[in-house]
mmCIF file of C-alpha atoms in Angstrom:
data_model
loop_
_atom_site.group_PDB
_atom_site.id
_atom_site.type_symbol
_atom_site.label_atom_id
_atom_site.label_comp_id
_atom_site.label_asym_id
_atom_site.label_seq_id
_atom_site.Cartn_x
_atom_site.Cartn_y
_atom_site.Cartn_z
ATOM 1 C CA MET A 239 138.164 256.543 164.522
ATOM 2 C CA GLY A 240 140.817 256.479 161.888
ATOM 3 C CA ALA A 241 141.111 255.257 157.520
ATOM 4 C CA ARG A 242 144.932 253.839 157.297
ATOM 5 C CA ALA A 243 147.038 256.273 158.587
ATOM 6 C CA GLY A 244 145.061 256.773 161.569
ATOM 7 C CA ALA A 245 147.570 253.642 162.461
ATOM 8 C CA TRP A 246 150.526 256.216 163.516
ATOM 9 C CA ALA A 247 148.119 259.356 165.131
ATOM 10 C CA PRO A 248 149.482 259.936 168.750
ATOM 11 C CA VAL A 249 147.325 258.577 171.126
ATOM 12 C CA PRO A 250 148.488 259.196 174.695
ATOM 13 C CA ARG A 251 147.920 256.416 177.524
ATOM 14 C CA LEU A 252 146.245 253.648 174.048
ATOM 15 C CA GLY A 253 144.018 251.786 176.224
ATOM 16 C CA ARG A 254 143.365 249.288 173.375
ATOM 17 C CA VAL A 255 142.724 248.870 169.285
ATOM 18 C CA VAL A 256 139.817 247.554 167.127
ATOM 19 C CA VAL A 257 140.943 247.168 163.353
ATOM 20 C CA LEU A 258 137.062 246.459 161.213
ATOM 21 C CA ASP A 259 137.178 244.449 157.984
ATOM 22 C CA GLU A 260 141.380 244.097 159.032
ATOM 23 C CA HIS A 261 141.391 241.603 155.684
ATOM 24 C CA ASP A 262 140.415 244.891 154.126
ATOM 25 C CA GLU A 263 143.703 245.203 151.251
ATOM 26 C CA ALA A 264 142.835 249.124 151.352
ATOM 27 C CA TYR A 265 144.799 248.665 155.082
ATOM 28 C CA GLN A 266 147.970 248.033 152.799
ATOM 29 C CA GLU A 267 150.104 250.849 151.600
ATOM 30 C CA GLU A 268 151.352 250.697 148.799
ATOM 31 C CA SER A 269 154.154 253.618 147.935
ATOM 32 C CA ALA A 270 157.550 253.029 149.441
ATOM 33 C CA PRO A 271 158.289 251.805 152.304
ATOM 34 C CA THR A 272 154.945 249.964 152.138
ATOM 35 C CA TRP A 273 153.508 249.043 155.447
ATOM 36 C CA HIS A 274 150.468 247.698 157.093
ATOM 37 C CA ALA A 275 147.657 249.665 158.513
ATOM 38 C CA ARG A 276 146.565 245.921 160.427
ATOM 39 C CA ASP A 277 150.084 245.172 161.290
ATOM 40 C CA VAL A 278 151.434 248.695 162.554
ATOM 41 C CA VAL A 279 148.145 248.815 165.744
ATOM 42 C CA VAL A 280 149.234 245.076 166.639
ATOM 43 C CA GLU A 281 152.719 245.262 167.427
ATOM 44 C CA ARG A 282 151.610 249.441 168.860
ATOM 45 C CA ALA A 283 149.103 246.535 170.758
ATOM 46 C CA ARG A 284 151.860 244.441 172.070
ATOM 47 C CA ARG A 285 154.257 247.051 173.063
ATOM 48 C CA ALA A 286 152.228 248.961 174.886
ATOM 49 C CA GLY A 287 150.647 245.416 176.232
ATOM 50 C CA ILE A 288 147.012 246.171 176.299
ATOM 51 C CA PRO A 289 144.306 243.984 174.112
ATOM 52 C CA VAL A 290 143.288 244.019 170.401
ATOM 53 C CA VAL A 291 140.541 242.762 168.215
ATOM 54 C CA LEU A 292 140.795 241.720 164.538
ATOM 55 C CA VAL A 293 137.205 241.884 162.963
ATOM 56 C CA SER A 294 136.499 239.799 159.470
ATOM 57 C CA PRO A 295 133.361 238.439 158.069
ATOM 58 C CA CYS A 296 135.992 235.890 156.512
ATOM 59 C CA PRO A 297 139.828 236.858 158.599
ATOM 60 C CA THR A 298 142.988 236.378 157.427
ATOM 61 C CA LEU A 299 145.854 233.342 158.146
ATOM 62 C CA GLU A 300 147.422 236.544 159.586
ATOM 63 C CA ALA A 301 144.685 237.594 162.761
ATOM 64 C CA LEU A 302 144.215 233.819 163.270
ATOM 65 C CA ALA A 303 147.403 233.283 163.634
ATOM 66 C CA TRP A 304 148.095 236.386 165.830
ATOM 67 C CA GLY A 305 145.103 234.715 168.232
ATOM 68 C CA ARG A 306 141.744 233.330 169.715
ATOM 69 C CA LEU A 307 138.862 233.216 167.122
ATOM 70 C CA GLU A 308 135.294 234.278 168.542
ATOM 71 C CA VAL A 309 132.604 233.521 165.801
ATOM 72 C CA PRO A 310 128.878 234.466 166.816
ATOM 73 C CA SER A 311 126.450 230.975 166.091
ATOM 74 C CA ARG A 312 126.031 229.415 162.843
ATOM 75 C CA ALA A 313 121.967 230.519 162.954
ATOM 76 C CA VAL A 314 123.454 234.246 163.341
ATOM 77 C CA GLU A 315 126.033 234.349 160.309
ATOM 78 C CA ARG A 316 123.815 232.621 158.000
ATOM 79 C CA ARG A 317 121.342 235.566 158.380
ATOM 80 C CA GLY A 318 124.307 237.375 157.440
ATOM 81 C CA TRP A 319 124.443 236.599 154.095
ATOM 82 C CA PRO A 320 122.259 236.390 150.875
ATOM 83 C CA ALA A 321 120.635 234.117 149.285
ATOM 84 C CA ILE A 322 123.363 232.751 146.667
ATOM 85 C CA ASP A 323 122.647 231.749 143.320
ATOM 86 C CA LEU A 324 125.501 229.693 141.381
ATOM 87 C CA VAL A 325 125.584 228.765 137.226
ATOM 88 C CA ASP A 326 127.386 225.888 136.987
ATOM 89 C CA ARG A 327 128.175 226.803 133.318
ATOM 90 C CA ARG A 328 130.882 224.047 132.358
ATOM 91 C CA GLU A 329 128.204 222.571 129.929
ATOM 92 C CA GLU A 330 128.281 225.430 127.709
ATOM 93 C CA ASP A 331 130.758 226.558 124.972
ATOM 94 C CA PRO A 332 134.299 227.885 125.833
ATOM 95 C CA ALA A 333 133.577 231.294 123.355
ATOM 96 C CA ALA A 334 129.878 231.437 125.242
ATOM 97 C CA GLY A 335 129.104 235.390 126.145
ATOM 98 C CA MET A 336 128.012 235.564 129.859
ATOM 99 C CA LEU A 337 124.868 237.392 129.338
ATOM 100 C CA THR A 338 123.641 233.509 130.627
ATOM 101 C CA GLU A 339 119.461 233.541 131.167
ATOM 102 C CA PRO A 340 118.948 232.921 134.973
ATOM 103 C CA LEU A 341 120.929 236.500 134.880
ATOM 104 C CA ALA A 342 118.578 237.439 132.216
ATOM 105 C CA ALA A 343 116.767 236.428 134.846
ATOM 106 C CA LEU A 344 117.491 238.501 138.523
ATOM 107 C CA LEU A 345 117.869 241.122 135.850
ATOM 108 C CA ARG A 346 113.721 240.847 134.614
ATOM 109 C CA ARG A 347 112.609 240.284 138.441
ATOM 110 C CA GLY A 348 113.634 244.332 138.812
ATOM 111 C CA GLY A 349 115.915 246.377 141.223
ATOM 112 C CA ARG A 350 118.996 247.690 141.738
ATOM 113 C CA VAL A 351 121.442 245.696 140.115
ATOM 114 C CA VAL A 352 125.199 245.561 140.048
ATOM 115 C CA CYS A 353 127.758 243.207 137.671
ATOM 116 C CA VAL A 354 130.754 242.516 138.340
ATOM 117 C CA VAL A 355 134.133 241.390 136.215
ATOM 118 C CA ASN A 356 136.844 242.093 136.404
ATOM 119 C CA ARG A 357 138.820 242.603 133.119
ATOM 120 C CA THR A 358 142.239 244.473 133.801
ATOM 121 C CA GLY A 359 145.277 242.897 136.475
ATOM 122 C CA ARG A 360 143.493 238.947 136.492
ATOM 123 C CA SER A 361 144.763 235.932 135.278
ATOM 124 C CA ARG A 362 144.358 234.991 131.429
ATOM 125 C CA LEU A 363 141.394 232.359 131.831
ATOM 126 C CA SER A 364 141.550 229.428 128.763
ATOM 127 C CA ALA A 365 139.540 226.061 128.604
ATOM 128 C CA CYS A 366 139.489 223.017 126.788
ATOM 129 C CA ALA A 367 137.891 222.993 123.448
ATOM 130 C CA ALA A 368 136.828 219.363 123.930
ATOM 131 C CA CYS A 369 135.276 218.966 126.877
ATOM 132 C CA ARG A 370 134.744 222.632 128.549
ATOM 133 C CA GLU A 371 136.785 222.052 131.817
ATOM 134 C CA LEU A 372 138.929 224.673 133.283
ATOM 135 C CA VAL A 373 141.865 224.490 132.479
ATOM 136 C CA THR A 374 143.984 224.312 135.857
ATOM 137 C CA CYS A 375 147.424 223.668 137.795
ATOM 138 C CA THR A 376 147.488 220.518 139.429
ATOM 139 C CA GLU A 377 149.736 221.906 141.917
ATOM 140 C CA CYS A 378 147.955 224.857 142.847
ATOM 141 C CA GLY A 379 144.525 224.730 141.109
ATOM 142 C CA GLY A 380 145.892 228.276 139.335
ATOM 143 C CA ALA A 381 144.846 229.389 136.246
ATOM 144 C CA MET A 382 147.522 228.131 133.101
ATOM 145 C CA ALA A 383 148.202 230.681 130.216
ATOM 146 C CA HIS A 384 149.861 229.620 126.949
ATOM 147 C CA PRO A 385 153.715 231.678 127.159
ATOM 148 C CA SER A 386 154.252 229.416 123.658
ATOM 149 C CA GLY A 387 152.718 226.992 121.543
ATOM 150 C CA ASP A 388 153.543 223.602 122.858
ATOM 151 C CA VAL A 389 153.944 224.862 127.026
ATOM 152 C CA LEU A 390 150.903 225.341 129.560
ATOM 153 C CA ARG A 391 152.678 227.652 132.408
ATOM 154 C CA CYS A 392 151.046 228.066 135.785
ATOM 155 C CA THR A 393 150.554 232.127 136.476
ATOM 156 C CA ARG A 394 150.089 231.503 140.576
ATOM 157 C CA CYS A 395 153.515 228.899 140.282
ATOM 158 C CA GLY A 396 155.302 228.749 137.718
ATOM 159 C CA VAL A 397 154.491 224.947 136.925
ATOM 160 C CA GLU A 398 154.451 224.426 132.930
ATOM 161 C CA ARG A 399 153.151 221.417 131.259
ATOM 162 C CA PRO A 400 152.723 220.388 127.546
ATOM 163 C CA VAL A 401 149.183 221.942 126.674
ATOM 164 C CA LEU A 402 146.772 218.949 127.560
ATOM 165 C CA CYS A 403 143.052 218.553 129.328
ATOM 166 C CA ALA A 404 143.792 217.110 132.752
ATOM 167 C CA LEU A 405 140.819 216.228 132.335
ATOM 168 C CA CYS A 406 140.417 214.272 128.245
ATOM 169 C CA GLY A 407 143.580 214.232 127.620
ATOM 170 C CA ALA A 408 142.167 216.735 124.651
ATOM 171 C CA THR A 409 145.225 219.041 123.517
ATOM 172 C CA ARG A 410 143.143 222.033 121.740
ATOM 173 C CA MET A 411 142.184 225.039 123.628
ATOM 174 C CA ARG A 412 140.249 228.173 124.053
ATOM 175 C CA VAL A 413 141.159 231.650 125.445
ATOM 176 C CA LEU A 414 138.252 233.384 127.352
ATOM 177 C CA ARG A 415 138.587 237.270 127.373
ATOM 178 C CA PRO A 416 135.065 239.220 128.750
ATOM 179 C CA GLY A 417 134.483 242.690 128.722
ATOM 180 C CA VAL A 418 133.232 245.427 130.567
ATOM 181 C CA SER A 419 132.874 247.839 127.884
ATOM 182 C CA ARG A 420 131.033 244.888 125.238
ATOM 183 C CA LEU A 421 128.962 243.704 128.288
ATOM 184 C CA ARG A 422 126.990 247.444 128.474
ATOM 185 C CA ASP A 423 126.682 247.555 125.355
ATOM 186 C CA GLU A 424 125.266 243.612 125.589
ATOM 187 C CA LEU A 425 123.432 244.672 128.744
ATOM 188 C CA ALA A 426 121.452 247.920 127.687
ATOM 189 C CA ALA A 427 119.836 245.856 124.267
ATOM 190 C CA LEU A 428 119.795 242.695 126.855
ATOM 191 C CA ILE A 429 117.084 245.024 129.286
ATOM 192 C CA GLY A 430 115.934 247.950 126.564
ATOM 193 C CA GLU A 431 117.756 250.293 129.886
ATOM 194 C CA ASP A 432 121.137 252.532 129.920
ATOM 195 C CA VAL A 433 123.717 250.969 132.022
ATOM 196 C CA ASP A 434 126.496 252.942 133.562
ATOM 197 C CA GLU A 435 130.082 251.767 133.983
ATOM 198 C CA VAL A 436 132.335 251.461 136.401
ATOM 199 C CA THR A 437 136.160 251.122 136.471
ATOM 200 C CA GLY A 438 139.147 251.573 139.086
ATOM 201 C CA ALA A 439 139.609 254.956 136.526
ATOM 202 C CA SER A 440 135.916 255.791 136.239
ATOM 203 C CA GLY A 441 135.571 259.705 138.071
ATOM 204 C CA GLY A 442 133.127 262.351 138.943
ATOM 205 C CA ASP A 443 129.136 260.599 140.266
ATOM 206 C CA PRO A 444 128.402 257.293 141.578
ATOM 207 C CA PRO A 445 126.075 256.043 138.693
ATOM 208 C CA THR A 446 122.614 256.390 138.491
ATOM 209 C CA THR A 447 121.179 253.827 136.366
ATOM 210 C CA ARG A 448 119.277 250.570 137.607
ATOM 211 C CA VAL A 449 121.482 247.989 136.102
ATOM 212 C CA VAL A 450 125.443 249.138 136.706
ATOM 213 C CA ILE A 451 128.689 246.602 135.545
ATOM 214 C CA GLY A 452 132.124 246.872 136.548
ATOM 215 C CA THR A 453 134.966 245.403 137.863
ATOM 216 C CA GLU A 454 134.791 245.090 141.733
ATOM 217 C CA ALA A 455 134.634 249.289 141.533
ATOM 218 C CA ALA A 456 131.750 248.781 141.336
ATOM 219 C CA LEU A 457 131.240 247.418 144.873
ATOM 220 C CA HIS A 458 132.626 250.179 146.378
ATOM 221 C CA ARG A 459 131.197 253.256 144.472
ATOM 222 C CA VAL A 460 127.601 251.990 144.913
ATOM 223 C CA ALA A 461 125.716 251.961 148.053
ATOM 224 C CA ARG A 462 123.074 250.461 148.238
ATOM 225 C CA ALA A 463 122.225 247.541 145.637
ATOM 226 C CA ASP A 464 119.758 244.541 145.590
ATOM 227 C CA ALA A 465 122.153 241.967 143.635
ATOM 228 C CA VAL A 466 125.162 242.457 142.838
ATOM 229 C CA ALA A 467 126.299 239.098 139.950
ATOM 230 C CA PHE A 468 129.689 237.852 138.844
ATOM 231 C CA LEU A 469 129.526 237.271 135.919
ATOM 232 C CA ASP A 470 133.061 235.290 135.431
ATOM 233 C CA VAL A 471 133.927 234.577 139.136
ATOM 234 C CA ASP A 472 137.100 231.977 138.315
ATOM 235 C CA GLN A 473 138.854 235.494 137.353
ATOM 236 C CA GLU A 474 139.092 235.934 140.980
ATOM 237 C CA LEU A 475 138.886 232.006 142.295
ATOM 238 C CA LEU A 476 142.396 231.701 139.791
ATOM 239 C CA ALA A 477 144.171 234.647 139.715
ATOM 240 C CA PRO A 478 148.190 234.524 140.343
ATOM 241 C CA ARG A 479 148.569 235.698 143.159
ATOM 242 C CA GLU A 480 149.513 233.219 146.350
ATOM 243 C CA ARG A 481 146.231 235.128 148.593
ATOM 244 C CA ALA A 482 143.573 234.352 145.054
ATOM 245 C CA ARG A 483 141.392 232.007 147.359
ATOM 246 C CA GLU A 484 141.325 234.816 150.250
ATOM 247 C CA GLN A 485 140.876 238.232 148.914
ATOM 248 C CA ALA A 486 138.472 236.146 146.204
ATOM 249 C CA LEU A 487 136.480 235.465 149.353
ATOM 250 C CA ALA A 488 136.190 239.214 151.090
ATOM 251 C CA LEU A 489 135.382 240.274 147.263
ATOM 252 C CA VAL A 490 131.415 238.129 147.398
ATOM 253 C CA ALA A 491 131.770 238.770 151.542
ATOM 254 C CA ARG A 492 131.410 242.559 149.835
ATOM 255 C CA ALA A 493 129.215 242.855 147.084
ATOM 256 C CA ALA A 494 127.143 239.834 150.063
ATOM 257 C CA ARG A 495 127.142 243.453 152.982
ATOM 258 C CA LEU A 496 126.092 245.761 150.007
ATOM 259 C CA VAL A 497 122.679 243.186 149.239
ATOM 260 C CA ARG A 498 122.253 242.812 152.878
ATOM 261 C CA GLY A 499 121.210 239.478 154.467
ATOM 262 C CA ARG A 500 118.007 236.806 153.697
ATOM 263 C CA GLU A 501 115.146 238.440 156.097
ATOM 264 C CA GLN A 502 116.446 241.707 153.697
ATOM 265 C CA HIS A 503 115.746 239.412 150.870
ATOM 266 C CA GLY A 504 120.031 240.124 148.912
ATOM 267 C CA ARG A 505 120.820 237.995 146.459
ATOM 268 C CA LEU A 506 123.667 236.996 145.082
ATOM 269 C CA LEU A 507 124.702 235.787 141.933
ATOM 270 C CA LEU A 508 127.682 233.910 141.118
ATOM 271 C CA GLN A 509 128.536 231.998 137.599
ATOM 272 C CA THR A 510 131.209 229.685 137.328
ATOM 273 C CA ARG A 511 132.585 226.375 135.841
ATOM 274 C CA ARG A 512 134.075 225.473 139.101
ATOM 275 C CA PRO A 513 130.777 225.229 141.891
ATOM 276 C CA GLU A 514 132.842 222.581 143.577
ATOM 277 C CA ASP A 515 135.599 225.354 144.753
ATOM 278 C CA VAL A 516 135.830 225.758 148.539
ATOM 279 C CA VAL A 517 134.541 229.659 147.897
ATOM 280 C CA LEU A 518 131.620 229.253 146.566
ATOM 281 C CA GLN A 519 131.441 226.566 148.635
ATOM 282 C CA ALA A 520 131.618 228.103 151.667
ATOM 283 C CA ALA A 521 129.457 231.588 150.781
ATOM 284 C CA LEU A 522 127.013 228.721 149.958
ATOM 285 C CA HIS A 523 127.003 228.257 153.303
ATOM 286 C CA ALA A 524 127.795 230.742 154.950
ATOM 287 C CA ASP A 525 131.600 228.272 155.798
ATOM 288 C CA PRO A 526 133.965 231.226 156.805
ATOM 289 C CA ASP A 527 136.539 228.546 157.260
ATOM 290 C CA ARG A 528 136.012 226.380 155.102
ATOM 291 C CA VAL A 529 138.451 228.788 152.870
ATOM 292 C CA ARG A 530 140.771 229.012 156.006
ATOM 293 C CA ALA A 531 141.620 225.581 156.319
ATOM 294 C CA ALA A 532 141.862 225.079 152.297
ATOM 295 C CA GLU A 533 144.370 227.736 152.333
ATOM 296 C CA GLU A 534 146.152 227.275 155.341
ATOM 297 C CA GLU A 535 147.144 223.969 154.474
ATOM 298 C CA THR A 536 147.719 224.807 151.240
ATOM 299 C CA ARG A 537 150.015 226.811 152.103
ATOM 300 C CA ARG A 538 151.956 225.314 154.836
ATOM 301 C CA ALA A 539 152.880 223.134 152.549
ATOM 302 C CA LEU A 540 154.147 225.593 150.014
ATOM 303 C CA GLY A 541 156.011 227.237 152.044
ATOM 304 C CA LEU A 542 153.767 231.158 151.712
ATOM 305 C CA SER A 543 153.016 233.014 154.196
ATOM 306 C CA PRO A 544 151.972 233.356 157.638
ATOM 307 C CA PHE A 545 154.471 230.572 157.398
ATOM 308 C CA ARG A 546 156.974 231.504 155.866
ATOM 309 C CA ALA A 547 158.342 235.201 155.738
ATOM 310 C CA VAL A 548 158.282 237.238 152.277
ATOM 311 C CA ALA A 549 159.494 240.167 150.693
ATOM 312 C CA LEU A 550 158.998 241.368 147.734
ATOM 313 C CA VAL A 551 162.573 243.423 146.000
ATOM 314 C CA SER A 552 162.002 245.626 142.423
ATOM 315 C CA GLY A 553 162.488 248.303 140.633
ATOM 316 C CA ALA A 554 165.752 249.481 138.418
ATOM 317 C CA ALA A 555 168.363 248.707 141.939
ATOM 318 C CA ALA A 556 166.777 246.187 142.427
ATOM 319 C CA ALA A 557 168.922 243.594 140.465
ATOM 320 C CA ALA A 558 171.979 245.752 142.447
ATOM 321 C CA PHE A 559 170.346 245.040 145.991
ATOM 322 C CA VAL A 560 169.499 241.213 146.201
ATOM 323 C CA ALA A 561 173.588 241.047 144.838
ATOM 324 C CA ALA A 562 174.597 243.852 147.585
ATOM 325 C CA LEU A 563 172.480 240.810 149.630
ATOM 326 C CA GLY A 564 174.032 237.850 148.520
ATOM 327 C CA ARG A 565 173.311 234.477 150.012
ATOM 328 C CA PRO A 566 172.206 235.297 153.461
ATOM 329 C CA PRO A 567 172.064 231.953 156.369
ATOM 330 C CA GLY A 568 168.456 231.685 156.448
ATOM 331 C CA VAL A 569 167.264 233.559 153.306
ATOM 332 C CA GLU A 570 166.041 231.620 151.020
ATOM 333 C CA VAL A 571 166.675 234.093 146.958
ATOM 334 C CA GLN A 572 164.573 233.874 144.542
ATOM 335 C CA ALA A 573 164.698 235.691 140.602
ATOM 336 C CA GLY A 574 161.200 236.453 139.228
ATOM 337 C CA PRO A 575 158.790 237.049 135.760
ATOM 338 C CA GLY A 576 159.434 241.165 135.112
ATOM 339 C CA GLY A 577 162.541 241.334 137.397
ATOM 340 C CA GLU A 578 161.523 240.998 140.514
ATOM 341 C CA TRP A 579 163.212 239.293 143.179
ATOM 342 C CA ARG A 580 161.090 236.971 145.418
ATOM 343 C CA LEU A 581 162.899 237.030 148.905
ATOM 344 C CA ARG A 582 161.836 233.959 151.794
ATOM 345 C CA ALA A 583 162.756 232.618 154.994
ATOM 346 C CA ASP A 584 161.260 231.092 158.236
ATOM 347 C CA ASP A 585 160.720 234.212 159.854
ATOM 348 C CA HIS A 586 160.800 237.717 159.737
ATOM 349 C CA GLN A 587 162.743 238.588 162.048
ATOM 350 C CA VAL A 588 166.267 236.824 159.385
ATOM 351 C CA LEU A 589 164.284 238.436 156.539
ATOM 352 C CA CYS A 590 164.441 241.903 158.244
ATOM 353 C CA ASP A 591 168.193 241.552 159.928
ATOM 354 C CA ALA A 592 169.307 240.289 156.533
ATOM 355 C CA LEU A 593 167.376 243.005 154.270
ATOM 356 C CA ALA A 594 168.900 245.953 157.147
ATOM 357 C CA ALA A 595 172.144 245.486 156.611
ATOM 358 C CA VAL A 596 172.147 246.252 152.490
ATOM 359 C CA GLU A 597 173.378 249.582 151.872
ATOM 360 C CA ARG A 598 170.431 250.460 149.942
ATOM 361 C CA PRO A 599 171.948 251.450 145.816
ATOM 362 C CA PRO A 600 170.867 254.291 144.201
ATOM 363 C CA GLY A 601 167.940 253.848 142.305
ATOM 364 C CA ARG A 602 164.243 252.817 142.399
ATOM 365 C CA LEU A 603 163.625 250.786 144.971
ATOM 366 C CA ARG A 604 160.642 249.443 146.778
ATOM 367 C CA VAL A 605 160.946 246.398 149.395
ATOM 368 C CA GLU A 606 157.512 245.029 150.639
ATOM 369 C CA VAL A 607 157.129 242.490 152.864
ATOM 370 C CA ASP A 608 154.653 239.491 152.736
ATOM 371 C CA PRO A 609 153.109 241.502 149.565
ATOM 372 C CA LEU A 610 149.542 241.690 149.264
ATOM 373 C CA ARG A 611 148.983 241.077 145.513
ATOM 374 C CA SER A 612 152.070 239.191 144.458
#
């Protein structure tokens, strides 16, 4: 039994392998050389000719591609999910605050409540000032940002279009910028109680107040809650990452585990301007397979993992490495922002052989195969 490092544990006569929460990003080693504990133990099991079981409330496409899916009955699956309230904010002013009346009602009920809003490392959301619709990419559904005054650029796939609302044609946009610290003060004033703030940089003892606000780190620092409220779940749905929908569902599933199922009166509140999004509908109906079907179609069409092998090359030596790599047969090389390079191939053997054939240049270099947060 072990965490990420347990994937390398010497186990004589290994008989079988079980990976709990195979979707968890904590299995990814961030320092170079990067590796994923799930992938390591799956390969160990393959070489040893033994069975492996991957367990998850929201299996990744990689896991689903490796074996047979076993699921509980629909009745059992529904009981495992809490009651979910979707707060549709499409008719509200985009500049309105995060503290809605449904959220205030939830806080007044009593019990411990965790409020989640990610303000760091997330996409910049824009909304049409006229019709209040979120500005999203018509190609991949990602968030559109304003790199210049006369163009919108998708933060996920890079597609550009004029500053124009796809729904009503208006040309004036508003940028939405929630903030944890300011919201903590507003929550404290609303309920007349102290509110603890939790972020990835928070240290010390776990939060002790009845109401806690923070980034997703709060879902790991609080052991038990009666309700979790995502103040702006659209930040997760529209994050500039290829796996955004898959990761958003995993985050909602983490919150659901914190509050337990319907029989324990657990409750999730999701504030959104995209109530019909497949991730939210999957959670609402306790049917994660809806996301699998949508993700498979999108990622297969765009040639993304796991349907193609992808590597991200970064660091000071990245340009020299890619120059030495050249254009090997079967490998596409694409320059990205910030000095990063993305390599694609039809399978991992072709990609890894091409990477291994290049002599490492001096300087900092990071090569990440099938990156999770790109």
